[in-house]
């Protein structure tokens, strides 16, 4: 019995390690966003899964320029809605080591961009928005 337990322990340890790595191989969680121009933290964004796709919403604004800001530049149902709590990324599908096919909203200017994202390590997420052939990439940092 002791010999059996000694032979099984490495397999159990390996399974536990692989399972822990799989949990962090997903962008699901809370991320800190940083302003590209100032380097200052802007918000905390929660990425969550719904119907097999990833979505993201702003759960906290950091030092907003005004109390309870709204998306004055947004169109349609988002116009003048509070930015905190707003879904800013939707319909992201897995595509190899990336997630793509969805869109991302910049609540500062109301523009919606095609989007793709990928993890760099477990704690950095590259988020790229496209407008035609042009793009901008931000790095988000994992909080949880």
PDB file of C-alpha atoms in Angstrom:
ATOM      1  CA  UNK A   1       0.000   0.000   0.000  1.00  0.00           C
ATOM      2  CA  UNK A   2       2.818   2.395   0.897  1.00  0.00           C
ATOM      3  CA  UNK A   3       4.543   1.628  -2.425  1.00  0.00           C
ATOM      4  CA  UNK A   4       1.284   2.335  -4.278  1.00  0.00           C
ATOM      5  CA  UNK A   5       0.835   5.712  -2.534  1.00  0.00           C
ATOM      6  CA  UNK A   6       4.433   6.672  -3.296  1.00  0.00           C
ATOM      7  CA  UNK A   7       3.907   5.883  -6.978  1.00  0.00           C
ATOM      8  CA  UNK A   8       0.617   7.830  -7.179  1.00  0.00           C
ATOM      9  CA  UNK A   9       1.778  11.023  -5.421  1.00  0.00           C
ATOM     10  CA  UNK A  10       3.730  12.438  -8.396  1.00  0.00           C
ATOM     11  CA  UNK A  11       0.717  11.942 -10.675  1.00  0.00           C
ATOM     12  CA  UNK A  12      -1.570  13.726  -8.212  1.00  0.00           C
ATOM     13  CA  UNK A  13       0.900  16.611  -7.913  1.00  0.00           C
ATOM     14  CA  UNK A  14       1.098  16.900 -11.711  1.00  0.00           C
ATOM     15  CA  UNK A  15      -2.697  16.938 -12.061  1.00  0.00           C
ATOM     16  CA  UNK A  16      -2.969  19.656  -9.403  1.00  0.00           C
ATOM     17  CA  UNK A  17      -0.295  21.753 -11.151  1.00  0.00           C
ATOM     18  CA  UNK A  18      -1.918  21.414 -14.590  1.00  0.00           C
ATOM     19  CA  UNK A  19      -5.343  22.271 -13.144  1.00  0.00           C
ATOM     20  CA  UNK A  20      -3.988  25.414 -11.472  1.00  0.00           C
ATOM     21  CA  UNK A  21      -2.282  26.478 -14.713  1.00  0.00           C
ATOM     22  CA  UNK A  22      -5.512  25.977 -16.675  1.00  0.00           C
ATOM     23  CA  UNK A  23      -7.396  28.321 -14.341  1.00  0.00           C
ATOM     24  CA  UNK A  24      -4.959  31.155 -15.086  1.00  0.00           C
ATOM     25  CA  UNK A  25      -4.860  30.454 -18.839  1.00  0.00           C
ATOM     26  CA  UNK A  26      -8.078  32.427 -19.158  1.00  0.00           C
ATOM     27  CA  UNK A  27      -8.570  36.190 -19.076  1.00  0.00           C
ATOM     28  CA  UNK A  28     -11.673  35.745 -16.899  1.00  0.00           C
ATOM     29  CA  UNK A  29     -11.154  37.884 -13.803  1.00  0.00           C
ATOM     30  CA  UNK A  30     -10.591  41.491 -12.759  1.00  0.00           C
ATOM     31  CA  UNK A  31      -8.037  43.653 -14.586  1.00  0.00           C
ATOM     32  CA  UNK A  32      -6.563  47.117 -14.037  1.00  0.00           C
ATOM     33  CA  UNK A  33      -6.551  49.298 -17.146  1.00  0.00           C
ATOM     34  CA  UNK A  34      -3.913  51.978 -17.645  1.00  0.00           C
ATOM     35  CA  UNK A  35      -4.073  55.156 -19.741  1.00  0.00           C
ATOM     36  CA  UNK A  36      -1.645  54.792 -22.689  1.00  0.00           C
ATOM     37  CA  UNK A  37      -0.697  58.468 -22.606  1.00  0.00           C
ATOM     38  CA  UNK A  38      -0.325  59.184 -18.869  1.00  0.00           C
ATOM     39  CA  UNK A  39       0.526  55.736 -17.525  1.00  0.00           C
ATOM     40  CA  UNK A  40      -2.062  56.272 -14.773  1.00  0.00           C
ATOM     41  CA  UNK A  41      -4.543  53.581 -13.718  1.00  0.00           C
ATOM     42  CA  UNK A  42      -8.000  54.276 -15.222  1.00  0.00           C
ATOM     43  CA  UNK A  43     -10.336  51.526 -14.121  1.00  0.00           C
ATOM     44  CA  UNK A  44     -10.926  47.991 -12.958  1.00  0.00           C
ATOM     45  CA  UNK A  45     -12.616  45.831 -15.567  1.00  0.00           C
ATOM     46  CA  UNK A  46     -14.246  42.467 -14.952  1.00  0.00           C
ATOM     47  CA  UNK A  47     -13.985  39.946 -17.792  1.00  0.00           C
ATOM     48  CA  UNK A  48     -16.613  37.224 -17.588  1.00  0.00           C
ATOM     49  CA  UNK A  49     -17.901  34.360 -19.711  1.00  0.00           C
ATOM     50  CA  UNK A  50     -21.462  34.233 -21.009  1.00  0.00           C
ATOM     51  CA  UNK A  51     -22.722  31.624 -23.504  1.00  0.00           C
ATOM     52  CA  UNK A  52     -19.156  30.593 -24.361  1.00  0.00           C
ATOM     53  CA  UNK A  53     -18.031  34.142 -25.183  1.00  0.00           C
ATOM     54  CA  UNK A  54     -16.152  36.718 -23.134  1.00  0.00           C
ATOM     55  CA  UNK A  55     -17.515  40.096 -22.127  1.00  0.00           C
ATOM     56  CA  UNK A  56     -16.041  42.896 -20.008  1.00  0.00           C
ATOM     57  CA  UNK A  57     -17.601  45.602 -17.885  1.00  0.00           C
ATOM     58  CA  UNK A  58     -16.145  48.479 -15.919  1.00  0.00           C
ATOM     59  CA  UNK A  59     -16.629  47.768 -12.226  1.00  0.00           C
ATOM     60  CA  UNK A  60     -14.640  50.708 -10.829  1.00  0.00           C
ATOM     61  CA  UNK A  61     -13.352  54.010 -12.174  1.00  0.00           C
ATOM     62  CA  UNK A  62     -10.116  55.267 -10.631  1.00  0.00           C
ATOM     63  CA  UNK A  63      -9.969  59.031 -10.037  1.00  0.00           C
ATOM     64  CA  UNK A  64     -12.658  59.987 -12.572  1.00  0.00           C
ATOM     65  CA  UNK A  65     -12.569  63.596 -13.784  1.00  0.00           C
ATOM     66  CA  UNK A  66     -16.122  64.083 -12.500  1.00  0.00           C
ATOM     67  CA  UNK A  67     -18.384  62.185 -10.102  1.00  0.00           C
ATOM     68  CA  UNK A  68     -20.496  59.454 -11.747  1.00  0.00           C
ATOM     69  CA  UNK A  69     -19.379  60.128 -15.341  1.00  0.00           C
ATOM     70  CA  UNK A  70     -21.652  59.119 -18.189  1.00  0.00           C
ATOM     71  CA  UNK A  71     -20.870  58.161 -21.765  1.00  0.00           C
ATOM     72  CA  UNK A  72     -21.866  61.412 -23.458  1.00  0.00           C
ATOM     73  CA  UNK A  73     -20.170  60.397 -26.729  1.00  0.00           C
ATOM     74  CA  UNK A  74     -21.795  56.950 -26.914  1.00  0.00           C
ATOM     75  CA  UNK A  75     -24.609  56.297 -29.345  1.00  0.00           C
ATOM     76  CA  UNK A  76     -27.830  54.340 -28.972  1.00  0.00           C
ATOM     77  CA  UNK A  77     -28.731  52.716 -25.670  1.00  0.00           C
ATOM     78  CA  UNK A  78     -25.358  53.619 -24.105  1.00  0.00           C
ATOM     79  CA  UNK A  79     -25.772  57.377 -24.661  1.00  0.00           C
ATOM     80  CA  UNK A  80     -25.587  59.232 -21.317  1.00  0.00           C
ATOM     81  CA  UNK A  81     -25.446  55.944 -19.374  1.00  0.00           C
ATOM     82  CA  UNK A  82     -23.081  55.620 -16.380  1.00  0.00           C
ATOM     83  CA  UNK A  83     -19.638  54.411 -17.409  1.00  0.00           C
ATOM     84  CA  UNK A  84     -19.213  52.427 -14.201  1.00  0.00           C
ATOM     85  CA  UNK A  85     -21.107  49.174 -14.753  1.00  0.00           C
ATOM     86  CA  UNK A  86     -21.066  49.566 -18.551  1.00  0.00           C
ATOM     87  CA  UNK A  87     -20.232  46.556 -20.731  1.00  0.00           C
ATOM     88  CA  UNK A  88     -17.327  47.736 -22.892  1.00  0.00           C
ATOM     89  CA  UNK A  89     -16.315  44.474 -24.601  1.00  0.00           C
ATOM     90  CA  UNK A  90     -18.578  41.806 -26.043  1.00  0.00           C
ATOM     91  CA  UNK A  91     -18.736  38.619 -28.120  1.00  0.00           C
ATOM     92  CA  UNK A  92     -15.071  37.631 -27.791  1.00  0.00           C
ATOM     93  CA  UNK A  93     -14.577  34.023 -28.939  1.00  0.00           C
ATOM     94  CA  UNK A  94     -11.566  31.761 -28.389  1.00  0.00           C
ATOM     95  CA  UNK A  95      -9.232  31.650 -31.388  1.00  0.00           C
ATOM     96  CA  UNK A  96      -6.190  29.505 -30.570  1.00  0.00           C
ATOM     97  CA  UNK A  97      -4.253  31.383 -27.881  1.00  0.00           C
ATOM     98  CA  UNK A  98      -6.267  34.558 -28.480  1.00  0.00           C
ATOM     99  CA  UNK A  99      -9.838  35.773 -28.198  1.00  0.00           C
ATOM    100  CA  UNK A 100     -11.271  37.703 -31.138  1.00  0.00           C
ATOM    101  CA  UNK A 101     -14.368  38.373 -33.208  1.00  0.00           C
ATOM    102  CA  UNK A 102     -15.861  40.794 -30.719  1.00  0.00           C
ATOM    103  CA  UNK A 103     -15.857  44.524 -30.232  1.00  0.00           C
ATOM    104  CA  UNK A 104     -14.631  47.003 -27.633  1.00  0.00           C
ATOM    105  CA  UNK A 105     -16.008  50.418 -26.738  1.00  0.00           C
ATOM    106  CA  UNK A 106     -13.881  53.397 -25.755  1.00  0.00           C
ATOM    107  CA  UNK A 107     -16.241  55.282 -23.415  1.00  0.00           C
ATOM    108  CA  UNK A 108     -14.045  58.382 -23.674  1.00  0.00           C
ATOM    109  CA  UNK A 109     -14.972  58.976 -27.324  1.00  0.00           C
ATOM    110  CA  UNK A 110     -17.878  56.560 -27.869  1.00  0.00           C
ATOM    111  CA  UNK A 111     -16.084  54.702 -30.665  1.00  0.00           C
ATOM    112  CA  UNK A 112     -16.486  50.947 -31.094  1.00  0.00           C
ATOM    113  CA  UNK A 113     -13.563  48.937 -32.468  1.00  0.00           C
ATOM    114  CA  UNK A 114     -12.976  45.369 -33.635  1.00  0.00           C
ATOM    115  CA  UNK A 115     -11.035  43.658 -30.892  1.00  0.00           C
ATOM    116  CA  UNK A 116      -8.660  40.835 -30.139  1.00  0.00           C
ATOM    117  CA  UNK A 117      -6.799  40.000 -26.946  1.00  0.00           C
ATOM    118  CA  UNK A 118      -4.220  37.561 -25.664  1.00  0.00           C
ATOM    119  CA  UNK A 119      -2.447  36.758 -22.424  1.00  0.00           C
ATOM    120  CA  UNK A 120       1.237  37.430 -21.898  1.00  0.00           C
ATOM    121  CA  UNK A 121       2.019  35.263 -18.913  1.00  0.00           C
ATOM    122  CA  UNK A 122      -0.756  34.929 -16.352  1.00  0.00           C
ATOM    123  CA  UNK A 123      -0.918  38.544 -15.241  1.00  0.00           C
ATOM    124  CA  UNK A 124      -0.838  40.689 -18.381  1.00  0.00           C
ATOM    125  CA  UNK A 125      -3.531  40.921 -21.017  1.00  0.00           C
ATOM    126  CA  UNK A 126      -2.894  42.606 -24.350  1.00  0.00           C
ATOM    127  CA  UNK A 127      -6.089  44.199 -25.679  1.00  0.00           C
ATOM    128  CA  UNK A 128      -6.000  45.468 -29.262  1.00  0.00           C
ATOM    129  CA  UNK A 129      -8.666  47.613 -30.906  1.00  0.00           C
ATOM    130  CA  UNK A 130      -8.794  47.931 -34.703  1.00  0.00           C
ATOM    131  CA  UNK A 131     -10.180  50.675 -36.900  1.00  0.00           C
ATOM    132  CA  UNK A 132      -9.606  49.590 -40.490  1.00  0.00           C
ATOM    133  CA  UNK A 133      -5.903  48.761 -40.892  1.00  0.00           C
ATOM    134  CA  UNK A 134      -4.944  50.803 -37.825  1.00  0.00           C
ATOM    135  CA  UNK A 135      -4.811  49.507 -34.273  1.00  0.00           C
ATOM    136  CA  UNK A 136      -3.887  50.406 -30.721  1.00  0.00           C
ATOM    137  CA  UNK A 137      -2.821  47.907 -28.065  1.00  0.00           C
ATOM    138  CA  UNK A 138      -3.217  48.358 -24.326  1.00  0.00           C
ATOM    139  CA  UNK A 139      -1.778  46.223 -21.546  1.00  0.00           C
ATOM    140  CA  UNK A 140      -4.163  45.339 -18.723  1.00  0.00           C
ATOM    141  CA  UNK A 141      -2.872  43.948 -15.422  1.00  0.00           C
ATOM    142  CA  UNK A 142      -4.546  41.117 -13.508  1.00  0.00           C
ATOM    143  CA  UNK A 143      -5.944  41.970 -10.084  1.00  0.00           C
ATOM    144  CA  UNK A 144      -7.751  38.680  -9.464  1.00  0.00           C
TER     145      UNK A 144
END
